[in-house]
Amino acid sequence: MGIEKILPCTLRLNKLMSLAGNDCLCIIDRNAVPNELKATFEEHRKFDKSFDSSISCFKAPNVDQPVVYAPVSELTDYDDVRSYQEAAKRSMEKVLKAGFHTPLLFVPKVKRFPEVELCTVLGALEQLYVPIQLREAGTLKDTRVTTLSVQIDDPRAEAIFQEALILEAGRFVARDIGVGDPERMTPIQVEKYIKPLFDKLNVNVISDSQVLQKEYPLFAAVNRAADAVERHRGRIIFLEYKPPKPARKTLMLVGKGVTYDTGGADIKAGGVMAGMSRDKCGAAAVAGFMQVVSQLQPDDIHVVAALCMVRNSVGEECYVADEVITSRAGLHVRIGNTDAEGRMCMTDALCRMKELVVEQNLPDPHLFTIATLTGHAFISAGEGQSIAIDNSVAHREDHARRLQAAGQAFGEPFEVSILRPSDFSFNAGKVIGEDLVQANNAPSVRTPRGHQVPAAFMIKASGLDNHGLDSKLPIKYTHIDIAGSAGEHPAMPTAAPLVSLVKTHLQK
């Protein structure tokens, strides 16, 4: 599928200082005002003390188009590049409300933030995204931006523009999957959405209930209730990109794709179920990452992804606490809480990734799980931040800190957590006949180290603990909890941590 079909609008690079074809000008930086507008801006400041701290729209005497001014807020030492992304989003919000269709955004260059130009363009495009169901309804054609032009005064302008196109296409895919409601993006609908996109990748879908039960038993337990409803039946969607040259490294990503989370038998009561269609944003981010891979087609990086698409339904067939289920790795897992389904649906796929590394002797492998996994991560890191947790092998290479540095530069900030012995002992079996306990029966926000414990569980239950520092085959693994960064309803999904992963692992 052409990249132009998976963008919120046509994106155009304004190579010369030309206003032709645009119906308004957008300025976000008081220090990057075009010469033609400087006198007008100074005039406004004389009578409006709020001019540089509020959004305004006005006509300037020496240009033909209206001007939208959405200034970046006054920066402190602790602000990051997101200040410019937010200003770009506010400018596009004003553009939409004012009824403009072809804005020209002047993209600032800021010494403090070297990646501000790319981040500003991505911020504007994020605001222009239209949810898939509204697009399919066809009701917003006359009220949306059709073309966004960007003026980038930088020798790298063309490269920045092309990178924005590729990254935004990936984020668009991630938002489509993440924002789709529980019926628009059921597991089978995600499969139907993905297949036409990835004609350059190998796609393998495992949806047969018996195969899932035999090969992915923890996933199958979560799927059991939903399997009774044909349109809700779960599936694991494997995507693979094989490079044209011998691979120097291997990336293997597993995404949590819970299309709706009722909590299962441990049901989410008291109104907290609303918004749980966003519990698939981990798999959505992985799909978006694979869209970027399919565009970049790296010469020597092998990438395998697994989207674990399942609905955690409640009903007579749902799995319940106290069941003991044998994982793909052969460990007996006692269920403690059916609302801890995220680790269940990903662990067997993570085990399969580990097996592929061993069976195919894949070079320099790095495994990931990406999930809106715990409320504890949201409480710990706060809204807007992801959490990265390395196993011992990835920690030795300081991977999480490198991911954090990329996130800081590109507007996807991370906090870094460390695994401790207590995280593993928490999951240890308590009685004879069980190797592991999947979870306690308290919410993660009331569980000490509530976002680290699931990472330790997945390491043990997948058998990755046998591939530590002193093993014959050490394997890097990083768990990324995006509960705080994925985008809380009613805000749009952010597609985090797609950009940080691309910058850390796909670009030299």
Coordinates of C-alpha atoms in Angstrom, one line a residue:
M1 CA 0.0 0.0 0.0
G2 CA 1.3 3.5 -0.9
I3 CA 2.6 5.6 2.0
E4 CA 0.3 8.4 1.0
K5 CA -2.8 6.3 2.0
I6 CA -1.6 6.0 5.6
L7 CA -1.0 9.7 6.4
P8 CA -3.5 12.1 8.0
C9 CA -3.2 14.4 5.0
T10 CA -0.8 15.2 2.1
L11 CA 2.5 16.5 3.4
R12 CA 4.4 19.0 1.3
L13 CA 7.9 20.5 1.8
N14 CA 7.9 24.2 1.0
K15 CA 11.3 24.6 -0.5
L16 CA 11.2 28.3 -1.2
M17 CA 9.6 31.1 0.7
S18 CA 6.4 30.8 -1.2
L19 CA 2.9 31.2 0.2
A20 CA 1.2 30.0 -2.9
G21 CA -1.3 27.2 -2.4
N22 CA -1.7 27.8 1.3
D23 CA -4.7 29.4 3.1
C24 CA -3.0 30.3 6.4
L25 CA 0.5 30.6 8.0
C26 CA 1.3 28.9 11.3
I27 CA 4.0 30.3 13.6
I28 CA 4.9 28.6 16.9
D29 CA 8.2 30.2 17.9
R30 CA 8.5 33.9 18.7
N31 CA 12.2 33.7 17.7
A32 CA 11.4 32.2 14.3
V33 CA 9.1 34.8 12.8
P34 CA 9.5 35.5 9.0
N35 CA 10.8 38.9 8.3
E36 CA 7.5 39.9 6.5
L37 CA 5.7 39.4 9.8
K38 CA 8.1 40.8 12.4
A39 CA 6.6 44.3 12.4
T40 CA 3.1 43.0 12.7
F41 CA 4.1 40.8 15.7
E42 CA 5.7 43.7 17.5
E43 CA 2.6 45.8 16.9
H44 CA 0.4 43.1 18.5
R45 CA 2.8 42.9 21.5
K46 CA 2.3 46.6 22.2
F47 CA -1.5 46.2 22.9
D48 CA -1.8 42.6 23.9
K49 CA 0.3 41.4 26.8
S50 CA -0.9 37.9 26.3
F51 CA 0.2 37.7 22.7
D52 CA 3.2 35.4 23.3
S53 CA 1.3 33.2 25.7
S54 CA -2.0 32.6 24.0
I55 CA -3.2 31.4 20.6
S56 CA -4.3 34.1 18.1
C57 CA -5.5 34.3 14.5
F58 CA -5.2 37.6 12.6
K59 CA -4.6 39.2 9.3
A60 CA -1.2 40.8 8.6
P61 CA -1.1 43.8 6.2
N62 CA 1.8 42.6 4.1
V63 CA 0.8 38.9 3.5
D64 CA -2.3 37.6 1.8
Q65 CA -3.1 34.8 4.3
P66 CA -4.3 34.8 7.8
V67 CA -1.7 34.0 10.5
V68 CA -2.2 31.5 13.3
Y69 CA 0.2 32.1 16.2
A70 CA 0.4 29.3 18.8
P71 CA 3.5 30.2 20.7
V72 CA 5.7 27.7 22.5
S73 CA 5.3 28.2 26.3
E74 CA 8.1 29.8 28.3
L75 CA 10.6 27.1 28.8
T76 CA 12.2 26.0 32.0
D77 CA 15.4 23.9 32.5
Y78 CA 13.2 20.9 32.8
D79 CA 11.1 21.2 29.6
D80 CA 11.8 19.0 26.6
V81 CA 11.1 18.9 22.9
R82 CA 7.5 18.1 23.6
S83 CA 6.9 21.8 24.2
Y84 CA 7.4 22.3 20.5
Q85 CA 5.2 19.3 19.6
E86 CA 2.4 20.6 21.8
A87 CA 2.7 24.1 20.2
A88 CA 2.5 22.5 16.7
K89 CA -0.6 20.5 17.8
R90 CA -2.3 23.7 19.2
S91 CA -1.6 25.5 15.9
M92 CA -3.3 22.7 14.0
E93 CA -6.2 22.6 16.4
K94 CA -6.7 26.3 15.7
V95 CA -6.4 25.7 12.0
L96 CA -9.2 23.1 12.2
K97 CA -11.5 25.3 14.3
A98 CA -11.0 28.2 12.0
G99 CA -11.8 26.2 8.9
F100 CA -8.5 26.3 7.1
H101 CA -7.6 23.4 4.8
T102 CA -4.0 24.1 3.5
P103 CA -1.8 25.6 6.2
L104 CA 1.8 26.4 6.0
L105 CA 3.8 25.6 9.2
F106 CA 7.0 27.4 9.8
V107 CA 9.2 24.9 11.5
P108 CA 11.7 26.4 14.0
K109 CA 15.3 25.4 14.4
V110 CA 16.4 25.4 18.1
K111 CA 19.9 24.8 19.3
R112 CA 18.7 23.4 22.6
F113 CA 16.7 20.6 20.9
P114 CA 18.6 19.3 17.8
E115 CA 15.7 17.1 16.7
V116 CA 13.1 19.8 17.1
E117 CA 12.3 20.1 13.4
L118 CA 11.3 16.5 13.0
C119 CA 9.4 16.5 16.3
T120 CA 7.5 19.7 15.3
V121 CA 6.3 18.1 12.1
L122 CA 5.3 14.9 13.8
G123 CA 3.4 17.0 16.4
A124 CA 1.4 18.8 13.8
L125 CA 0.5 15.5 12.0
E126 CA -0.5 13.9 15.3
Q127 CA -3.2 16.6 15.7
L128 CA -4.5 16.1 12.2
Y129 CA -5.1 12.3 12.6
V130 CA -8.7 11.3 12.1
P131 CA -9.8 8.0 13.8
I132 CA -10.4 5.2 11.4
Q133 CA -14.1 4.9 12.1
L134 CA -14.7 8.5 11.3
R135 CA -12.8 8.2 8.1
E136 CA -14.8 5.2 7.1
A137 CA -18.0 7.0 7.9
G138 CA -17.0 9.8 5.5
T139 CA -18.5 12.6 7.5
L140 CA -15.5 14.9 7.9
K141 CA -14.3 15.6 4.4
D142 CA -15.2 19.3 4.4
T143 CA -13.7 20.0 7.9
R144 CA -10.2 18.6 7.7
V145 CA -6.8 19.7 6.5
T146 CA -6.1 18.3 3.0
T147 CA -2.5 19.5 2.7
L148 CA 0.1 20.5 5.3
S149 CA 3.0 22.4 3.9
V150 CA 6.1 22.7 6.1
Q151 CA 8.9 25.4 5.8
I152 CA 12.1 23.9 7.1
D153 CA 15.1 26.2 6.8
D154 CA 17.8 23.6 7.2
P155 CA 20.2 21.9 4.8
R156 CA 18.7 18.6 6.0
A157 CA 15.2 19.7 5.1
E158 CA 14.6 17.0 2.5
A159 CA 15.9 14.2 4.8
I160 CA 13.8 15.5 7.7
F161 CA 10.7 15.6 5.5
Q162 CA 11.2 12.1 4.2
E163 CA 11.8 10.8 7.7
A164 CA 8.6 12.4 8.9
L165 CA 6.7 10.7 6.1
I166 CA 8.0 7.3 7.1
L167 CA 7.6 7.7 10.8
E168 CA 4.1 9.2 10.6
A169 CA 2.9 6.3 8.4
G170 CA 4.0 3.9 11.1
R171 CA 2.3 6.0 13.8
F172 CA -0.8 6.2 11.6
V173 CA -1.0 2.4 11.5
A174 CA -0.5 2.2 15.3
R175 CA -3.2 4.8 15.9
D176 CA -5.7 3.1 13.7
I177 CA -5.3 -0.2 15.5
G178 CA -5.1 1.4 18.9
V179 CA -8.1 3.7 18.5
G180 CA -10.5 1.2 16.9
D181 CA -13.4 0.4 19.2
P182 CA -13.9 -3.2 20.5
E183 CA -15.9 -4.2 17.4
R184 CA -14.0 -2.3 14.7
M185 CA -10.7 -3.7 15.8
T186 CA -11.5 -7.3 17.0
P187 CA -8.6 -9.7 16.5
I188 CA -9.9 -10.8 13.1
Q189 CA -10.4 -7.2 12.0
V190 CA -6.8 -6.4 13.0
E191 CA -5.7 -9.2 10.8
K192 CA -7.8 -7.9 7.9
Y193 CA -6.4 -4.4 8.4
I194 CA -2.8 -5.6 8.5
K195 CA -2.5 -8.0 5.7
P196 CA -2.9 -5.5 2.8
L197 CA -0.3 -3.2 4.4
F198 CA 2.5 -5.7 4.7
D199 CA 3.0 -7.2 1.2
K200 CA 6.8 -6.8 1.7
L201 CA 6.8 -9.0 4.9
N202 CA 6.1 -12.6 5.7
V203 CA 2.7 -12.8 7.5
N204 CA 1.7 -15.9 9.4
V205 CA -1.5 -16.0 11.5
I206 CA -2.2 -18.6 14.1
S207 CA -6.0 -18.7 14.9
D208 CA -6.9 -22.3 15.1
S209 CA -8.1 -22.9 18.7
Q210 CA -6.5 -26.3 19.0
V211 CA -3.1 -25.1 17.7
L212 CA -3.3 -22.2 20.2
Q213 CA -4.2 -24.5 23.0
K214 CA -1.3 -26.8 22.3
E215 CA 1.4 -24.3 21.4
Y216 CA 0.4 -21.1 23.2
P217 CA -1.5 -22.4 26.2
L218 CA -1.3 -19.2 28.3
F219 CA -2.6 -17.1 25.4
A220 CA -5.3 -19.8 24.9
A221 CA -6.5 -19.5 28.5
V222 CA -7.2 -15.8 28.0
N223 CA -8.9 -16.5 24.7
R224 CA -11.1 -19.2 26.0
A225 CA -14.2 -17.1 26.7
A226 CA -13.9 -15.0 23.5
D227 CA -13.4 -18.1 21.4
A228 CA -17.1 -18.9 21.8
V229 CA -17.9 -15.8 19.7
E230 CA -16.5 -16.2 16.2
R231 CA -15.8 -12.5 15.6
H232 CA -14.0 -12.2 18.9
R233 CA -11.7 -15.2 18.5
G234 CA -8.1 -14.5 19.2
R235 CA -5.0 -14.9 17.0
I236 CA -1.3 -14.4 17.1
I237 CA -0.1 -12.5 14.0
F238 CA 3.5 -13.1 13.2
L239 CA 5.3 -10.6 10.9
E240 CA 8.8 -11.1 9.6
Y241 CA 11.2 -9.0 7.6
K242 CA 14.3 -10.7 6.2
P243 CA 17.1 -8.4 5.0
P244 CA 18.7 -8.7 1.6
K245 CA 22.2 -9.1 3.2
P246 CA 23.3 -11.3 6.1
A247 CA 21.8 -10.0 9.3
R248 CA 24.1 -8.4 11.8
K249 CA 21.4 -8.2 14.5
T250 CA 17.9 -9.5 15.1
L251 CA 15.0 -7.6 16.7
M252 CA 12.0 -9.6 18.0
L253 CA 9.0 -7.7 19.3
V254 CA 5.9 -9.1 21.1
G255 CA 3.0 -6.8 21.5
K256 CA 0.0 -7.0 23.8
G257 CA -3.1 -6.8 21.7
V258 CA -6.0 -7.1 24.1
T259 CA -8.8 -5.7 22.0
Y260 CA -11.0 -5.3 25.1
D261 CA -10.3 -6.1 28.7
T262 CA -13.2 -6.8 30.9
G263 CA -10.9 -8.2 33.5
G264 CA -12.3 -11.6 32.9
A265 CA -13.7 -13.4 36.0
D266 CA -11.9 -10.9 38.1
I267 CA -14.0 -8.3 36.4
K268 CA -13.3 -4.6 36.3
A269 CA -16.1 -3.2 38.4
G270 CA -17.0 0.3 39.4
G271 CA -16.8 1.9 36.0
V272 CA -13.1 1.2 35.4
M273 CA -13.7 -0.9 32.3
A274 CA -14.3 2.1 30.1
G275 CA -11.4 2.8 27.8
M276 CA -10.2 -0.8 27.8
S277 CA -10.3 -1.0 24.0
R278 CA -6.9 0.8 24.3
D279 CA -5.3 -2.3 25.9
K280 CA -4.1 -3.3 22.4
C281 CA -1.8 -0.3 22.0
G282 CA 1.3 -2.4 22.6
A283 CA 0.5 -4.6 19.6
A284 CA -0.5 -1.4 17.7
A285 CA 2.9 0.1 18.3
V286 CA 4.6 -3.1 17.1
A287 CA 2.5 -3.0 14.0
G288 CA 3.5 0.6 13.4
F289 CA 7.1 -0.3 13.9
M290 CA 6.8 -3.0 11.3
Q291 CA 5.3 -0.5 8.9
V292 CA 8.5 1.6 9.3
V293 CA 10.6 -1.5 8.8
S294 CA 8.7 -2.3 5.6
Q295 CA 9.5 1.3 4.3
L296 CA 13.1 1.5 5.5
Q297 CA 14.0 -2.1 4.5
P298 CA 17.3 -2.2 6.4
D299 CA 20.1 -4.1 4.7
D300 CA 21.2 -6.2 7.6
I301 CA 18.6 -6.2 10.4
H302 CA 16.3 -9.2 10.7
V303 CA 12.9 -8.3 12.4
V304 CA 10.3 -10.6 13.7
A305 CA 7.1 -9.4 15.4
A306 CA 4.2 -11.1 17.1
L307 CA 0.9 -9.3 17.7
C308 CA -1.0 -11.2 20.4
M309 CA -4.6 -10.2 19.6
V310 CA -7.1 -11.4 22.1
R311 CA -10.2 -10.3 23.9
N312 CA -10.3 -10.8 27.7
S313 CA -14.0 -11.7 27.9
V314 CA -16.0 -12.8 30.8
G315 CA -18.5 -15.8 30.5
E316 CA -19.0 -19.4 31.3
E317 CA -15.8 -20.4 29.5
C318 CA -13.5 -17.8 31.0
Y319 CA -10.4 -18.8 32.8
V320 CA -10.4 -18.3 36.5
A321 CA -8.0 -17.9 39.5
D322 CA -6.6 -21.1 40.9
E323 CA -6.3 -22.8 37.5
V324 CA -2.8 -24.3 36.9
I325 CA -1.8 -24.0 33.3
T326 CA 1.4 -25.3 31.7
S327 CA 3.2 -22.7 29.7
R328 CA 4.9 -23.3 26.3
A329 CA 8.2 -23.5 28.2
G330 CA 6.8 -26.3 30.4
L331 CA 6.3 -24.4 33.6
H332 CA 3.2 -24.9 35.8
V333 CA 1.6 -21.5 36.3
R334 CA -1.1 -20.9 38.9
I335 CA -3.5 -18.1 38.0
G336 CA -3.9 -15.5 40.7
N337 CA -5.9 -12.8 38.8
T338 CA -7.5 -13.0 35.4
D339 CA -7.1 -9.2 35.1
A340 CA -3.3 -9.9 34.7
E341 CA -4.0 -11.2 31.2
G342 CA -1.3 -9.1 29.5
R343 CA 1.6 -11.2 30.7
M344 CA -0.4 -14.3 29.9
C345 CA -1.1 -13.4 26.3
M346 CA 2.5 -12.5 25.5
T347 CA 4.6 -15.0 27.4
D348 CA 4.2 -18.0 25.1
A349 CA 4.9 -15.8 22.0
L350 CA 8.0 -14.6 23.8
C351 CA 9.0 -18.2 24.4
R352 CA 8.6 -18.9 20.7
M353 CA 10.9 -15.9 19.9
K354 CA 13.5 -17.4 22.2
E355 CA 13.1 -20.8 20.5
L356 CA 13.7 -19.2 17.1
V357 CA 16.9 -17.6 18.4
V358 CA 18.2 -21.0 19.5
E359 CA 16.9 -23.0 16.5
Q360 CA 18.2 -20.6 13.8
N361 CA 21.2 -19.3 15.6
L362 CA 20.0 -15.8 15.0
P363 CA 22.7 -13.1 15.3
D364 CA 22.8 -10.6 18.1
P365 CA 19.1 -11.1 19.2
H366 CA 17.2 -8.6 21.2
L367 CA 13.7 -9.6 22.4
F368 CA 11.0 -7.1 23.5
T369 CA 7.5 -7.1 25.0
I370 CA 5.5 -3.9 24.6
A371 CA 2.3 -3.5 26.5
T372 CA -0.1 -1.2 28.3
L373 CA 0.5 -3.6 31.1
T374 CA 0.1 -2.1 34.6
G375 CA -1.6 0.8 36.3
H376 CA 1.5 0.8 38.5
A377 CA 3.6 2.0 35.5
F378 CA 1.1 4.8 35.0
I379 CA 1.3 5.8 38.6
S380 CA 5.1 5.4 38.8
A381 CA 6.1 7.2 35.6
G382 CA 3.1 9.5 35.2
E383 CA 1.2 10.3 32.0
G384 CA 3.4 10.7 29.0
Q385 CA 6.3 8.5 30.1
S386 CA 7.1 4.8 29.2
I387 CA 9.1 2.5 31.4
A388 CA 11.9 0.3 30.1
I389 CA 13.1 -2.7 32.0
D390 CA 16.2 -4.6 30.8
N391 CA 17.1 -8.2 31.7
S392 CA 20.7 -8.8 32.8
V393 CA 22.0 -9.2 29.3
A394 CA 20.5 -6.0 27.9
H395 CA 21.4 -4.2 31.1
R396 CA 25.0 -5.1 30.6
E397 CA 24.9 -3.1 27.3
D398 CA 23.1 -0.2 29.0
H399 CA 20.3 -0.6 26.5
A400 CA 17.4 1.0 28.5
R401 CA 19.5 4.1 29.0
R402 CA 20.2 4.4 25.3
L403 CA 16.4 4.0 24.7
Q404 CA 15.8 6.7 27.3
A405 CA 18.2 9.0 25.5
A406 CA 16.5 8.5 22.2
G407 CA 13.1 9.1 23.8
Q408 CA 14.3 12.3 25.4
A409 CA 15.6 13.6 22.1
F410 CA 12.4 12.7 20.1
G411 CA 9.6 13.5 22.5
E412 CA 9.0 9.9 23.8
P413 CA 10.5 10.1 27.3
F414 CA 11.3 6.9 29.3
E415 CA 11.9 6.1 32.9
V416 CA 14.2 3.1 33.6
S417 CA 13.5 0.5 36.1
I418 CA 15.8 -2.3 37.3
L419 CA 14.9 -5.9 38.1
R420 CA 15.6 -7.1 41.6
P421 CA 15.7 -10.6 43.2
S422 CA 12.4 -9.8 45.0
D423 CA 10.6 -9.4 41.6
F424 CA 11.4 -13.1 40.8
S425 CA 10.7 -14.4 44.3
F426 CA 7.3 -12.7 44.2
N427 CA 6.3 -15.0 41.2
A428 CA 7.7 -18.2 42.8
G429 CA 5.3 -21.1 43.3
K430 CA 3.9 -21.3 46.8
V431 CA 2.7 -24.9 46.9
I432 CA 3.8 -28.2 45.5
G433 CA 2.7 -28.7 41.9
E434 CA 3.2 -25.1 40.8
D435 CA 6.3 -23.5 39.4
L436 CA 5.1 -19.9 39.2
V437 CA 2.2 -17.7 40.4
Q438 CA 1.0 -15.5 37.6
A439 CA -0.1 -12.6 39.9
N440 CA -1.5 -11.8 43.3
N441 CA -5.2 -10.8 43.6
A442 CA -4.6 -7.1 44.2
P443 CA -4.4 -4.4 41.6
S444 CA -0.9 -3.5 40.4
V445 CA -1.2 0.0 41.9
R446 CA -1.5 -1.7 45.3
T447 CA 1.3 -4.1 44.7
P448 CA 4.9 -3.2 45.6
R449 CA 7.0 -3.1 42.4
G450 CA 3.8 -3.7 40.5
H451 CA 5.4 -3.0 37.0
Q452 CA 8.7 -4.9 37.6
V453 CA 7.1 -8.1 38.8
P454 CA 5.3 -8.9 35.4
A455 CA 8.7 -8.6 33.6
A456 CA 10.2 -11.1 36.0
F457 CA 7.3 -13.4 35.4
M458 CA 7.7 -13.3 31.7
I459 CA 11.4 -14.0 31.9
K460 CA 10.7 -17.1 34.1
A461 CA 7.6 -18.4 32.4
S462 CA 9.2 -18.1 28.9
G463 CA 12.4 -19.8 29.9
L464 CA 14.5 -16.7 29.2
D465 CA 16.1 -17.0 32.6
N466 CA 18.1 -19.9 31.1
H467 CA 19.7 -17.4 28.8
G468 CA 21.4 -15.0 31.3
L469 CA 24.9 -13.6 31.5
D470 CA 26.7 -16.8 32.2
S471 CA 24.7 -19.1 29.9
K472 CA 26.0 -20.5 26.6
L473 CA 23.6 -18.3 24.7
P474 CA 22.9 -15.0 26.5
I475 CA 19.8 -13.3 25.1
K476 CA 18.9 -9.6 25.5
Y477 CA 15.3 -8.8 26.6
T478 CA 13.6 -5.6 27.3
H479 CA 10.1 -5.1 28.6
I480 CA 8.4 -1.7 27.8
D481 CA 5.3 -0.7 29.8
I482 CA 3.5 2.0 27.9
A483 CA 0.5 2.3 30.2
G484 CA 1.5 6.0 30.9
S485 CA 2.4 6.9 27.3
A486 CA 0.0 5.1 25.0
G487 CA -2.7 7.7 25.2
E488 CA -5.6 7.6 27.7
H489 CA -9.1 7.8 26.3
P490 CA -10.4 10.3 25.1
A491 CA -7.1 11.5 23.8
M492 CA -5.8 9.8 20.6
P493 CA -3.2 7.0 20.9
T494 CA 0.3 8.3 20.7
A495 CA 2.0 5.3 19.0
A496 CA 4.8 5.4 21.7
P497 CA 7.5 4.1 21.8
L498 CA 7.7 3.7 18.0
V499 CA 10.0 6.6 17.2
S500 CA 12.4 5.8 20.1
L501 CA 12.7 2.2 18.9
V502 CA 13.3 3.2 15.4
K503 CA 16.0 5.7 16.4
T504 CA 17.7 3.2 18.8
H505 CA 17.6 0.1 16.6
L506 CA 17.0 0.8 12.9
Q507 CA 19.1 3.8 12.3
K508 CA 22.9 3.8 12.7

